[in-house]
Short mmCIF file of C-alpha atoms in Angstrom, two decimals:
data_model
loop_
_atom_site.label_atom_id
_atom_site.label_comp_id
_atom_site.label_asym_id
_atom_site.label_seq_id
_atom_site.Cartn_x
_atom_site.Cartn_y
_atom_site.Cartn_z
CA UNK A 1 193.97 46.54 81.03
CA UNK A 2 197.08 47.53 80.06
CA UNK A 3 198.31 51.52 79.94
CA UNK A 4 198.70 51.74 76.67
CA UNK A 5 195.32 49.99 75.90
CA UNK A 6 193.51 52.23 78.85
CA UNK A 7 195.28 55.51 76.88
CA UNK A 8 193.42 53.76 73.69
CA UNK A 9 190.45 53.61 75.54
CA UNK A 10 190.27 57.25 76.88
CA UNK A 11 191.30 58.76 73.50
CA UNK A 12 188.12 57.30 71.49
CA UNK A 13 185.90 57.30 74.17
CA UNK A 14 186.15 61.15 73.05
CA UNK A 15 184.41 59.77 69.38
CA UNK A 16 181.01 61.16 68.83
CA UNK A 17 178.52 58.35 69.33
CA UNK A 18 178.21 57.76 65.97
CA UNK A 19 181.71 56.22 65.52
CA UNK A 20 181.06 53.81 68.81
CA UNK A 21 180.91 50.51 66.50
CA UNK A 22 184.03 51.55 65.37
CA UNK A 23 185.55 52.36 68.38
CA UNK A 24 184.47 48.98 70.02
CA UNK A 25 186.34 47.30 66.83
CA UNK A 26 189.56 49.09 67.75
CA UNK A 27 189.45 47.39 71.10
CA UNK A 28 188.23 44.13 70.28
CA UNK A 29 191.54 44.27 68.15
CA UNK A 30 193.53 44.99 70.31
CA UNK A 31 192.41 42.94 73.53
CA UNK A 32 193.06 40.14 71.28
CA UNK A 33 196.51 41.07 70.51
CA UNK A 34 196.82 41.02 74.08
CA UNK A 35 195.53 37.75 74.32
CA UNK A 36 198.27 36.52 71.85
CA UNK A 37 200.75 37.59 74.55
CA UNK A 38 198.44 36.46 77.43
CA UNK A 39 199.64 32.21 79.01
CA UNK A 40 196.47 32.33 79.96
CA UNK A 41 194.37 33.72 76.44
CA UNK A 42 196.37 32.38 73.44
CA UNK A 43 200.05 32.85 74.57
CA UNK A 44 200.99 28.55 74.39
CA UNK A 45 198.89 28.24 71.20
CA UNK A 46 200.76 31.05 68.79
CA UNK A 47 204.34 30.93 68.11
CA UNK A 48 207.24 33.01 69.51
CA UNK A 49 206.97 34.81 66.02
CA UNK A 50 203.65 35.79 65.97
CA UNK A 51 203.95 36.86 69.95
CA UNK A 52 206.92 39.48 68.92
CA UNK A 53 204.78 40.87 66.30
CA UNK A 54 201.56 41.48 68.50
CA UNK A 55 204.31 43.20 71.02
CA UNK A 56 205.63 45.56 68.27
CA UNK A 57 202.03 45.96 67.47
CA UNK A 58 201.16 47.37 70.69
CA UNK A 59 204.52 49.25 71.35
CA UNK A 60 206.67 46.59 72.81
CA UNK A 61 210.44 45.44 72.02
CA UNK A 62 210.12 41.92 70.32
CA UNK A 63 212.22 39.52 73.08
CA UNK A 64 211.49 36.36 71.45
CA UNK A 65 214.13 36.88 68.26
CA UNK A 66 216.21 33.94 69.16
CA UNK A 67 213.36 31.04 69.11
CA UNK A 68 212.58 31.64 65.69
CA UNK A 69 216.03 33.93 64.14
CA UNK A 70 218.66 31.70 62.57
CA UNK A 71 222.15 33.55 63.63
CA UNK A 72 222.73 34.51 60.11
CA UNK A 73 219.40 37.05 60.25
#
């Protein structure tokens, strides 16, 4: 698990019980968006596009600009 994922973790872990279905559905969503990033989840299968947005999703700088930018953008 990443840090920033664990820090998501730890903060709504603090939720009363009654918001634990929701709180599970925040980290569903974003272990997936991990797995778009992930060679070994769904990294091949998405493009280089959709792997910069999951990273500015959870906090990252995009690094993928140049597979998918034409050098007028």
């Amino acid at each position: 698990m990443t840090e920033k994922l664990q820090k998501i973790a730890d903060e709504i872990s603090k939720w009363d019980d009654e918001h634990e279905p929701l709180a599970q559905e925040i980290l569903d969503a974003y272990k997936f968006i991990y797995r778009l990033l992930d060679p070994e989840g769904f990294g091949f299968a998405v493009s280089a596009e959709v792997r910069d947005a999951a990273r500015v999703v959870v906090g990252l700088e995009p690094v993928e600009q140049n597979l998918y930018k034409t050098k007028d953008e």
